[in-house]
Amino acid sequence: MAFKRPVSKRSCPTDEDEDFVVKPSKKRKTKMPSTVRIQSVETIACAVRQLFESKADPARAAQMNRYMRDQFNHFGLQAPVRRALYPEAYSRMKLDKPSSASPAWPPERLIFFIKELWRLPEREMQHFAMDLAEKQRALLFGDLKKAVGLVKFMICEKSWWDTVDMIATHLVGYIVQEHGGRGEALMDAWIQDKNMWIRRSAILHQLSFKGKCNEERLFRFSLKCAHEEEFFIRKAIGWALRQHARLEPVTVKKFVLQHGEKFSTLTKREAMKHLASVKVK
């Protein structure tokens, strides 16, 4: 059966309207054209999307759609294939070296671009946006207010575990570490948020902290949400505890046993997965 690509509600601009004009500074002494034409963010997003579409695998796309419960459309690009396209995508963005050390775009333009990618229908575009945000996170997340605005948009729009978990561990966690007490206060607010995916992000944000994990906050957040019946919250608590148990197995097992009646069977199973042989006094 022929692969039918869904048509995005956002159409790509034409050659006539794809640029906006920037006037050069009058202070420049070097000769330059009277105007500098810069591609619009929408045009660049369309160019990247066309690149990904050129490598589409219809059969695999159908499988990926089913795996994600038909909530999202896919081009059918597995992670290695998708990431192999990044150098060409960066070239089309005029961002050949996407590192915070030598940013080619100002933060506001990059935020606009990431949101534009997020609005496109194929899931690969959201994964590219996340990877780009991670590479440029030092540039993007210096301003806490703008950082929170971007990651909350990414978490709350087109929410599912495949994006939320990466955002929580690689972006939200980074923000908390960079902004210290203000970041910790943000997580204290998030754990009470009405949006389940925001609460899950608060629970998971320390997954990559290793020895820097704030154990008190982890345990407090786990107990705060222990009563919830939502699968993704119960799973997140168990996952976060299991990760911390890699470094503190006795402490985690003692905590789970002490509060066992509060946690769901799923949470306890996940948290205690590798602790059967661990002895506690």
GROMACS .gro file of C-alpha atoms in nm:
model
  281
    1MET     CA    1   0.000   0.000   0.000
    2ALA     CA    2   0.135   0.345  -0.087
    3PHE     CA    3   0.262   0.556   0.198
    4LYS     CA    4   0.028   0.852   0.255
    5ARG     CA    5   0.210   1.132   0.429
    6PRO     CA    6  -0.021   1.351   0.636
    7VAL     CA    7  -0.029   1.707   0.519
    8SER     CA    8   0.082   1.956   0.781
    9LYS     CA    9  -0.157   2.235   0.871
   10ARG     CA   10   0.145   2.462   0.840
   11SER     CA   11   0.233   2.515   0.475
   12CYS     CA   12   0.586   2.591   0.363
   13PRO     CA   13   0.636   2.948   0.243
   14THR     CA   14   0.708   3.024  -0.119
   15ASP     CA   15   1.022   3.184  -0.259
   16GLU     CA   16   0.843   3.518  -0.262
   17ASP     CA   17   0.763   3.525   0.110
   18GLU     CA   18   1.036   3.308   0.260
   19ASP     CA   19   1.274   3.589   0.355
   20PHE     CA   20   1.271   3.888   0.577
   21VAL     CA   21   1.497   4.185   0.531
   22VAL     CA   22   1.760   4.307   0.772
   23LYS     CA   23   1.911   4.649   0.707
   24PRO     CA   24   2.286   4.676   0.763
   25SER     CA   25   2.421   4.904   1.033
   26LYS     CA   26   2.518   5.251   0.911
   27LYS     CA   27   2.833   5.233   1.125
   28ARG     CA   28   2.992   4.959   0.915
   29LYS     CA   29   3.278   5.088   0.701
   30THR     CA   30   3.313   4.780   0.484
   31LYS     CA   31   3.113   4.760   0.165
   32MET     CA   32   2.813   4.533   0.172
   33PRO     CA   33   2.482   4.495  -0.010
   34SER     CA   34   2.207   4.740   0.077
   35THR     CA   35   2.010   4.456   0.235
   36VAL     CA   36   2.094   4.115   0.382
   37ARG     CA   37   1.834   3.847   0.316
   38ILE     CA   38   1.792   3.593   0.594
   39GLN     CA   39   1.578   3.284   0.556
   40SER     CA   40   1.275   3.277   0.783
   41VAL     CA   41   1.256   3.019   1.060
   42GLU     CA   42   0.952   2.862   0.893
   43THR     CA   43   1.142   2.819   0.566
   44ILE     CA   44   1.439   2.654   0.737
   45ALA     CA   45   1.209   2.420   0.932
   46CYS     CA   46   1.044   2.318   0.603
   47ALA     CA   47   1.386   2.254   0.447
   48VAL     CA   48   1.486   2.027   0.736
   49ARG     CA   49   1.154   1.848   0.715
   50GLN     CA   50   1.202   1.788   0.342
   51LEU     CA   51   1.544   1.641   0.415
   52PHE     CA   52   1.396   1.392   0.661
   53GLU     CA   53   1.107   1.316   0.425
   54SER     CA   54   1.355   1.225   0.148
   55LYS     CA   55   1.469   0.928   0.359
   56ALA     CA   56   1.121   0.814   0.463
   57ASP     CA   57   1.058   0.443   0.511
   58PRO     CA   58   0.681   0.387   0.470
   59ALA     CA   59   0.679   0.032   0.610
   60ARG     CA   60   0.875   0.126   0.920
   61ALA     CA   61   0.666   0.441   0.959
   62ALA     CA   62   0.351   0.228   0.985
   63GLN     CA   63   0.517   0.015   1.256
   64MET     CA   64   0.628   0.321   1.449
   65ASN     CA   65   0.281   0.474   1.427
   66ARG     CA   66   0.130   0.158   1.576
   67TYR     CA   67   0.393   0.143   1.852
   68MET     CA   68   0.302   0.497   1.952
   69ARG     CA   69  -0.068   0.403   1.951
   70ASP     CA   70  -0.127   0.608   1.635
   71GLN     CA   71  -0.095   0.930   1.831
   72PHE     CA   72   0.179   1.063   1.602
   73ASN     CA   73   0.288   1.033   1.241
   74HIS     CA   74   0.638   0.922   1.148
   75PHE     CA   75   0.872   0.927   0.850
   76GLY     CA   76   0.996   0.585   0.965
   77LEU     CA   77   1.349   0.697   1.057
   78GLN     CA   78   1.518   0.506   1.336
   79ALA     CA   79   1.747   0.705   1.563
   80PRO     CA   80   2.078   0.620   1.386
   81VAL     CA   81   1.930   0.707   1.046
   82ARG     CA   82   1.778   1.029   1.177
   83ARG     CA   83   2.100   1.140   1.347
   84ALA     CA   84   2.300   1.068   1.033
   85LEU     CA   85   2.098   1.346   0.868
   86TYR     CA   86   2.188   1.605   1.130
   87PRO     CA   87   2.504   1.739   0.962
   88GLU     CA   88   2.306   1.819   0.647
   89ALA     CA   89   2.024   1.964   0.860
   90TYR     CA   90   2.272   2.190   1.041
   91SER     CA   91   2.412   2.296   0.706
   92ARG     CA   92   2.066   2.399   0.588
   93MET     CA   93   2.028   2.593   0.910
   94LYS     CA   94   2.367   2.757   0.854
   95LEU     CA   95   2.459   2.598   1.186
   96ASP     CA   96   2.733   2.358   1.082
   97LYS     CA   97   2.877   2.329   1.434
   98PRO     CA   98   2.580   2.312   1.673
   99SER     CA   99   2.764   2.372   2.000
  100SER     CA  100   2.716   2.632   2.267
  101ALA     CA  101   3.080   2.734   2.226
  102SER     CA  102   3.016   2.900   1.890
  103PRO     CA  103   2.642   2.970   1.855
  104ALA     CA  104   2.537   3.092   1.512
  105TRP     CA  105   2.184   3.193   1.614
  106PRO     CA  106   2.064   3.422   1.895
  107PRO     CA  107   1.865   3.238   2.167
  108GLU     CA  108   1.529   3.395   2.074
  109ARG     CA  109   1.556   3.279   1.711
  110LEU     CA  110   1.662   2.931   1.817
  111ILE     CA  111   1.367   2.904   2.057
  112PHE     CA  112   1.133   3.012   1.778
  113PHE     CA  113   1.287   2.750   1.547
  114ILE     CA  114   1.255   2.468   1.804
  115LYS     CA  115   0.888   2.554   1.856
  116GLU     CA  116   0.836   2.558   1.479
  117LEU     CA  117   0.985   2.208   1.454
  118TRP     CA  118   0.761   2.097   1.739
  119ARG     CA  119   0.449   2.202   1.551
  120LEU     CA  120   0.532   1.987   1.248
  121PRO     CA  121   0.335   1.661   1.229
  122GLU     CA  122   0.610   1.397   1.210
  123ARG     CA  123   0.758   1.271   1.537
  124GLU     CA  124   1.112   1.280   1.401
  125MET     CA  125   1.088   1.658   1.392
  126GLN     CA  126   1.026   1.669   1.767
  127HIS     CA  127   1.321   1.436   1.829
  128PHE     CA  128   1.545   1.657   1.615
  129ALA     CA  129   1.424   1.961   1.812
  130MET     CA  130   1.512   1.791   2.142
  131ASP     CA  131   1.859   1.691   2.024
  132LEU     CA  132   1.921   2.043   1.898
  133ALA     CA  133   1.804   2.192   2.229
  134GLU     CA  134   2.038   1.962   2.419
  135LYS     CA  135   2.337   2.062   2.206
  136GLN     CA  136   2.255   2.430   2.250
  137ARG     CA  137   2.131   2.415   2.609
  138ALA     CA  138   2.405   2.642   2.749
  139LEU     CA  139   2.292   2.909   2.504
  140LEU     CA  140   1.920   2.848   2.549
  141PHE     CA  141   1.889   2.809   2.923
  142GLY     CA  142   2.088   3.093   3.071
  143ASP     CA  143   1.767   3.287   3.126
  144LEU     CA  144   1.551   3.080   3.363
  145LYS     CA  145   1.220   3.235   3.257
  146LYS     CA  146   1.283   3.167   2.888
  147ALA     CA  147   1.418   2.820   2.967
  148VAL     CA  148   1.106   2.724   3.161
  149GLY     CA  149   0.883   2.864   2.889
  150LEU     CA  150   1.051   2.648   2.624
  151VAL     CA  151   1.068   2.319   2.815
  152LYS     CA  152   0.710   2.351   2.942
  153PHE     CA  153   0.596   2.405   2.584
  154MET     CA  154   0.787   2.094   2.475
  155ILE     CA  155   0.650   1.885   2.763
  156CYS     CA  156   0.287   1.996   2.738
  157GLU     CA  157   0.253   1.992   2.358
  158LYS     CA  158   0.232   1.649   2.191
  159SER     CA  159   0.305   1.487   2.527
  160TRP     CA  160   0.419   1.126   2.546
  161TRP     CA  161   0.694   0.935   2.725
  162ASP     CA  162   0.933   0.933   2.427
  163THR     CA  163   0.976   1.311   2.441
  164VAL     CA  164   0.892   1.392   2.803
  165ASP     CA  165   1.151   1.155   2.952
  166MET     CA  166   1.434   1.293   2.740
  167ILE     CA  167   1.332   1.652   2.816
  168ALA     CA  168   1.312   1.575   3.190
  169THR     CA  169   1.653   1.410   3.214
  170HIS     CA  170   1.859   1.610   2.962
  171LEU     CA  171   1.698   1.955   2.966
  172VAL     CA  172   1.504   2.004   3.290
  173GLY     CA  173   1.781   1.840   3.492
  174TYR     CA  174   2.035   2.072   3.334
  175ILE     CA  175   1.822   2.377   3.415
  176VAL     CA  176   1.794   2.273   3.781
  177GLN     CA  177   2.169   2.222   3.812
  178GLU     CA  178   2.250   2.550   3.638
  179HIS     CA  179   2.009   2.762   3.840
  180GLY     CA  180   2.062   2.607   4.184
  181GLY     CA  181   1.803   2.710   4.441
  182ARG     CA  182   1.577   2.870   4.183
  183GLY     CA  183   1.577   2.546   3.985
  184GLU     CA  184   1.500   2.342   4.296
  185ALA     CA  185   1.212   2.577   4.383
  186LEU     CA  186   1.083   2.525   4.030
  187MET     CA  187   1.073   2.147   4.083
  188ASP     CA  188   0.890   2.196   4.415
  189ALA     CA  189   0.622   2.379   4.216
  190TRP     CA  190   0.620   2.126   3.932
  191ILE     CA  191   0.558   1.828   4.160
  192GLN     CA  192   0.223   1.989   4.245
  193ASP     CA  193   0.132   2.082   3.888
  194LYS     CA  194  -0.204   1.973   3.748
  195ASN     CA  195  -0.036   1.839   3.433
  196MET     CA  196   0.070   1.478   3.485
  197TRP     CA  197   0.365   1.510   3.244
  198ILE     CA  198   0.501   1.808   3.439
  199ARG     CA  199   0.486   1.603   3.760
  200ARG     CA  200   0.656   1.310   3.587
  201SER     CA  201   0.931   1.546   3.470
  202ALA     CA  202   0.983   1.665   3.828
  203ILE     CA  203   1.017   1.305   3.948
  204LEU     CA  204   1.262   1.210   3.671
  205HIS     CA  205   1.475   1.525   3.646
  206GLN     CA  206   1.756   1.378   3.862
  207LEU     CA  207   1.797   1.054   3.667
  208SER     CA  208   2.140   1.152   3.531
  209PHE     CA  209   2.265   1.328   3.846
  210LYS     CA  210   2.436   1.016   3.987
  211GLY     CA  211   2.626   1.116   4.301
  212LYS     CA  212   2.475   1.464   4.293
  213CYS     CA  213   2.120   1.338   4.335
  214ASN     CA  214   1.929   1.517   4.611
  215GLU     CA  215   1.802   1.212   4.799
  216GLU     CA  216   1.573   1.408   5.028
  217ARG     CA  217   1.396   1.564   4.730
  218LEU     CA  218   1.370   1.230   4.548
  219PHE     CA  219   1.212   1.059   4.849
  220ARG     CA  220   0.984   1.356   4.920
  221PHE     CA  221   0.860   1.367   4.560
  222SER     CA  222   0.808   0.989   4.560
  223LEU     CA  223   0.588   1.005   4.870
  224LYS     CA  224   0.409   1.314   4.741
  225CYS     CA  225   0.284   1.123   4.435
  226ALA     CA  226   0.265   0.772   4.582
  227HIS     CA  227  -0.115   0.786   4.607
  228GLU     CA  228  -0.164   0.853   4.236
  229GLU     CA  229  -0.318   0.584   4.018
  230GLU     CA  230  -0.169   0.718   3.693
  231PHE     CA  231   0.056   0.452   3.535
  232PHE     CA  232   0.317   0.700   3.415
  233ILE     CA  233   0.355   0.848   3.764
  234ARG     CA  234   0.383   0.511   3.936
  235LYS     CA  235   0.635   0.394   3.678
  236ALA     CA  236   0.837   0.716   3.710
  237ILE     CA  237   0.867   0.684   4.088
  238GLY     CA  238   0.994   0.328   4.059
  239TRP     CA  239   1.236   0.422   3.782
  240ALA     CA  240   1.379   0.718   3.975
  241LEU     CA  241   1.425   0.508   4.289
  242ARG     CA  242   1.583   0.222   4.094
  243GLN     CA  243   1.830   0.464   3.935
  244HIS     CA  244   1.932   0.604   4.274
  245ALA     CA  245   1.963   0.249   4.408
  246ARG     CA  246   2.262   0.199   4.178
  247LEU     CA  247   2.457   0.417   4.422
  248GLU     CA  248   2.254   0.377   4.741
  249PRO     CA  249   2.092   0.029   4.731
  250VAL     CA  250   2.054  -0.012   5.107
  251THR     CA  251   1.902   0.333   5.156
  252VAL     CA  252   1.654   0.289   4.870
  253LYS     CA  253   1.548  -0.060   4.979
  254LYS     CA  254   1.500   0.058   5.337
  255PHE     CA  255   1.292   0.354   5.212
  256VAL     CA  256   1.067   0.136   4.996
  257LEU     CA  257   1.015  -0.121   5.272
  258GLN     CA  258   0.941   0.151   5.526
  259HIS     CA  259   0.671   0.308   5.306
  260GLY     CA  260   0.562  -0.005   5.122
  261GLU     CA  261   0.194   0.037   5.202
  262LYS     CA  262   0.193   0.376   5.028
  263PHE     CA  263   0.347   0.261   4.702
  264SER     CA  264   0.175   0.069   4.424
  265THR     CA  265   0.287  -0.281   4.327
  266LEU     CA  266   0.425  -0.137   4.001
  267THR     CA  267   0.634   0.123   4.184
  268LYS     CA  268   0.778  -0.133   4.427
  269ARG     CA  269   0.855  -0.380   4.151
  270GLU     CA  270   1.041  -0.118   3.951
  271ALA     CA  271   1.229   0.023   4.250
  272MET     CA  272   1.333  -0.317   4.389
  273LYS     CA  273   1.417  -0.481   4.058
  274HIS     CA  274   1.787  -0.528   4.141
  275LEU     CA  275   1.771  -0.523   4.519
  276ALA     CA  276   1.667  -0.879   4.602
  277SER     CA  277   2.010  -0.970   4.740
  278VAL     CA  278   2.059  -0.640   4.925
  279LYS     CA  279   2.042  -0.683   5.301
  280VAL     CA  280   1.903  -0.413   5.528
  281LYS     CA  281   1.912  -0.400   5.906
   0.00000   0.00000   0.00000
